[in-house]
JSON list of C-alpha atoms in Angstrom, two decimals:
[
{"chain": "A", "resi": 246, "resn": "MET", "atom": "CA", "xyz": [136.02, 105.29, 86.58]},
{"chain": "A", "resi": 247, "resn": "ALA", "atom": "CA", "xyz": [134.65, 102.24, 86.02]},
{"chain": "A", "resi": 248, "resn": "VAL", "atom": "CA", "xyz": [135.84, 99.15, 88.59]},
{"chain": "A", "resi": 249, "resn": "LYS", "atom": "CA", "xyz": [135.91, 95.72, 87.59]},
{"chain": "A", "resi": 250, "resn": "ILE", "atom": "CA", "xyz": [137.01, 92.48, 89.38]},
{"chain": "A", "resi": 251, "resn": "ARG", "atom": "CA", "xyz": [138.30, 90.61, 86.71]},
{"chain": "A", "resi": 252, "resn": "MET", "atom": "CA", "xyz": [141.00, 88.12, 86.88]},
{"chain": "A", "resi": 253, "resn": "LYS", "atom": "CA", "xyz": [144.81, 88.46, 85.23]},
{"chain": "A", "resi": 254, "resn": "ARG", "atom": "CA", "xyz": [146.39, 85.35, 84.05]},
{"chain": "A", "resi": 255, "resn": "PHE", "atom": "CA", "xyz": [149.80, 84.27, 85.09]},
{"chain": "A", "resi": 256, "resn": "GLY", "atom": "CA", "xyz": [151.43, 80.89, 84.80]},
{"chain": "A", "resi": 257, "resn": "ARG", "atom": "CA", "xyz": [153.39, 79.43, 81.75]},
{"chain": "A", "resi": 258, "resn": "THR", "atom": "CA", "xyz": [152.18, 77.83, 78.81]},
{"chain": "A", "resi": 259, "resn": "ASN", "atom": "CA", "xyz": [149.39, 75.09, 79.93]},
{"chain": "A", "resi": 260, "resn": "ARG", "atom": "CA", "xyz": [149.81, 75.68, 83.17]},
{"chain": "A", "resi": 261, "resn": "PRO", "atom": "CA", "xyz": [147.68, 79.12, 84.02]},
{"chain": "A", "resi": 262, "resn": "TYR", "atom": "CA", "xyz": [147.01, 80.75, 87.72]},
{"chain": "A", "resi": 263, "resn": "TYR", "atom": "CA", "xyz": [145.02, 83.76, 87.70]},
{"chain": "A", "resi": 264, "resn": "ARG", "atom": "CA", "xyz": [144.75, 86.57, 89.93]},
{"chain": "A", "resi": 265, "resn": "ILE", "atom": "CA", "xyz": [140.91, 88.36, 91.31]},
{"chain": "A", "resi": 266, "resn": "ASN", "atom": "CA", "xyz": [141.88, 91.78, 90.82]},
{"chain": "A", "resi": 267, "resn": "ALA", "atom": "CA", "xyz": [139.84, 95.44, 91.19]},
{"chain": "A", "resi": 268, "resn": "VAL", "atom": "CA", "xyz": [140.95, 97.22, 87.51]},
{"chain": "A", "resi": 269, "resn": "ASP", "atom": "CA", "xyz": [139.58, 100.30, 85.63]},
{"chain": "A", "resi": 270, "resn": "GLY", "atom": "CA", "xyz": [137.21, 98.72, 83.39]},
{"chain": "A", "resi": 271, "resn": "ARG", "atom": "CA", "xyz": [139.09, 100.10, 80.75]},
{"chain": "A", "resi": 272, "resn": "ALA", "atom": "CA", "xyz": [142.15, 98.54, 81.32]},
{"chain": "A", "resi": 273, "resn": "ALA", "atom": "CA", "xyz": [144.15, 95.63, 79.17]},
{"chain": "A", "resi": 274, "resn": "ARG", "atom": "CA", "xyz": [142.92, 92.46, 80.93]},
{"chain": "A", "resi": 275, "resn": "ASP", "atom": "CA", "xyz": [146.72, 92.27, 81.73]},
{"chain": "A", "resi": 276, "resn": "GLY", "atom": "CA", "xyz": [147.55, 96.46, 82.49]},
{"chain": "A", "resi": 277, "resn": "ARG", "atom": "CA", "xyz": [147.53, 97.86, 85.70]},
{"chain": "A", "resi": 278, "resn": "VAL", "atom": "CA", "xyz": [145.39, 96.51, 88.69]},
{"chain": "A", "resi": 279, "resn": "ILE", "atom": "CA", "xyz": [143.85, 98.71, 91.84]},
{"chain": "A", "resi": 280, "resn": "GLU", "atom": "CA", "xyz": [144.21, 96.09, 94.37]},
{"chain": "A", "resi": 281, "resn": "GLU", "atom": "CA", "xyz": [144.95, 92.27, 93.74]},
{"chain": "A", "resi": 282, "resn": "LEU", "atom": "CA", "xyz": [141.43, 90.33, 95.95]},
{"chain": "A", "resi": 283, "resn": "GLY", "atom": "CA", "xyz": [142.51, 87.33, 95.63]},
{"chain": "A", "resi": 284, "resn": "SER", "atom": "CA", "xyz": [143.38, 84.23, 92.98]},
{"chain": "A", "resi": 285, "resn": "TYR", "atom": "CA", "xyz": [142.75, 80.75, 91.35]},
{"chain": "A", "resi": 286, "resn": "ASP", "atom": "CA", "xyz": [144.39, 77.95, 90.23]},
{"chain": "A", "resi": 287, "resn": "PRO", "atom": "CA", "xyz": [142.87, 75.92, 88.04]},
{"chain": "A", "resi": 288, "resn": "HIS", "atom": "CA", "xyz": [144.89, 72.80, 88.77]},
{"chain": "A", "resi": 289, "resn": "GLY", "atom": "CA", "xyz": [145.15, 72.96, 92.23]},
{"chain": "A", "resi": 290, "resn": "SER", "atom": "CA", "xyz": [143.43, 70.94, 95.00]},
{"chain": "A", "resi": 291, "resn": "GLU", "atom": "CA", "xyz": [139.25, 71.52, 96.18]},
{"chain": "A", "resi": 292, "resn": "ASP", "atom": "CA", "xyz": [140.25, 73.56, 98.91]},
{"chain": "A", "resi": 293, "resn": "GLN", "atom": "CA", "xyz": [142.87, 75.52, 97.65]},
{"chain": "A", "resi": 294, "resn": "LYS", "atom": "CA", "xyz": [141.33, 76.49, 93.91]},
{"chain": "A", "resi": 295, "resn": "VAL", "atom": "CA", "xyz": [139.71, 79.63, 95.08]},
{"chain": "A", "resi": 296, "resn": "LYS", "atom": "CA", "xyz": [141.00, 81.62, 97.49]},
{"chain": "A", "resi": 297, "resn": "LEU", "atom": "CA", "xyz": [139.15, 85.36, 97.80]},
{"chain": "A", "resi": 298, "resn": "ASN", "atom": "CA", "xyz": [139.67, 88.37, 100.32]},
{"chain": "A", "resi": 299, "resn": "ALA", "atom": "CA", "xyz": [136.30, 88.38, 101.18]},
{"chain": "A", "resi": 300, "resn": "GLU", "atom": "CA", "xyz": [136.36, 91.80, 103.33]},
{"chain": "A", "resi": 301, "resn": "ARG", "atom": "CA", "xyz": [137.74, 93.91, 100.92]},
{"chain": "A", "resi": 302, "resn": "ILE", "atom": "CA", "xyz": [135.75, 92.33, 97.82]},
{"chain": "A", "resi": 303, "resn": "GLN", "atom": "CA", "xyz": [132.47, 93.21, 99.90]},
{"chain": "A", "resi": 304, "resn": "TYR", "atom": "CA", "xyz": [134.17, 96.46, 99.91]},
{"chain": "A", "resi": 305, "resn": "TRP", "atom": "CA", "xyz": [134.49, 96.82, 95.69]},
{"chain": "A", "resi": 306, "resn": "LEU", "atom": "CA", "xyz": [131.08, 95.65, 95.21]},
{"chain": "A", "resi": 307, "resn": "SER", "atom": "CA", "xyz": [129.64, 98.06, 97.41]},
{"chain": "A", "resi": 308, "resn": "VAL", "atom": "CA", "xyz": [131.18, 100.68, 95.92]},
{"chain": "A", "resi": 309, "resn": "GLY", "atom": "CA", "xyz": [129.72, 99.89, 92.32]},
{"chain": "A", "resi": 310, "resn": "ALA", "atom": "CA", "xyz": [132.54, 97.53, 90.58]},
{"chain": "A", "resi": 311, "resn": "GLN", "atom": "CA", "xyz": [131.12, 95.26, 88.77]},
{"chain": "A", "resi": 312, "resn": "PRO", "atom": "CA", "xyz": [132.83, 91.49, 88.09]},
{"chain": "A", "resi": 313, "resn": "SER", "atom": "CA", "xyz": [133.00, 89.45, 85.39]},
{"chain": "A", "resi": 314, "resn": "ASP", "atom": "CA", "xyz": [131.05, 86.50, 84.77]},
{"chain": "A", "resi": 315, "resn": "THR", "atom": "CA", "xyz": [133.50, 84.29, 86.02]},
{"chain": "A", "resi": 316, "resn": "VAL", "atom": "CA", "xyz": [133.96, 85.77, 88.29]},
{"chain": "A", "resi": 317, "resn": "ARG", "atom": "CA", "xyz": [130.49, 85.99, 89.86]},
{"chain": "A", "resi": 318, "resn": "SER", "atom": "CA", "xyz": [130.06, 82.10, 89.62]},
{"chain": "A", "resi": 319, "resn": "PHE", "atom": "CA", "xyz": [133.18, 82.12, 92.19]},
{"chain": "A", "resi": 320, "resn": "LEU", "atom": "CA", "xyz": [131.70, 84.72, 94.71]},
{"chain": "A", "resi": 321, "resn": "LYS", "atom": "CA", "xyz": [128.13, 83.28, 94.30]},
{"chain": "A", "resi": 322, "resn": "LYS", "atom": "CA", "xyz": [129.99, 80.34, 95.46]},
{"chain": "A", "resi": 323, "resn": "ALA", "atom": "CA", "xyz": [131.66, 81.57, 98.28]},
{"chain": "A", "resi": 324, "resn": "GLY", "atom": "CA", "xyz": [128.44, 83.65, 99.71]},
{"chain": "A", "resi": 325, "resn": "LEU", "atom": "CA", "xyz": [129.28, 86.69, 98.87]},
{"chain": "A", "resi": 326, "resn": "LEU", "atom": "CA", "xyz": [127.00, 88.01, 96.26]},
{"chain": "A", "resi": 327, "resn": "LYS", "atom": "CA", "xyz": [123.47, 86.41, 96.62]},
{"chain": "A", "resi": 328, "resn": "PRO", "atom": "CA", "xyz": [121.54, 85.13, 93.06]},
{"chain": "A", "resi": 329, "resn": "ALA", "atom": "CA", "xyz": [119.48, 87.01, 91.40]},
{"chain": "A", "resi": 330, "resn": "ALA", "atom": "CA", "xyz": [115.98, 87.19, 92.02]},
{"chain": "A", "resi": 331, "resn": "LYS", "atom": "CA", "xyz": [114.37, 85.40, 89.12]},
{"chain": "A", "resi": 332, "resn": "PRO", "atom": "CA", "xyz": [111.02, 87.46, 87.41]},
{"chain": "A", "resi": 333, "resn": "GLN", "atom": "CA", "xyz": [108.20, 85.89, 88.31]},
{"chain": "A", "resi": 334, "resn": "ALA", "atom": "CA", "xyz": [105.64, 85.00, 85.96]}
]
């Protein structure tokens, strides 16, 4: 089973709220979740926008889970994922 770390949308019209989850890569966006790892509120205050469970995210990354592009950017900002090395020309 290929595990992905991606966001699942909640909320109402024009007021989205996302949960960051570990899911089977073949599941639908709003499908079954293996584990909830955090949340993202785009309308929240700056210090409350992104909440992450760092310990569990590190575990899932260590067993090969692949984050989505958006989640990858959150992890880089939080210091949980190191930026990819740039190839030298």
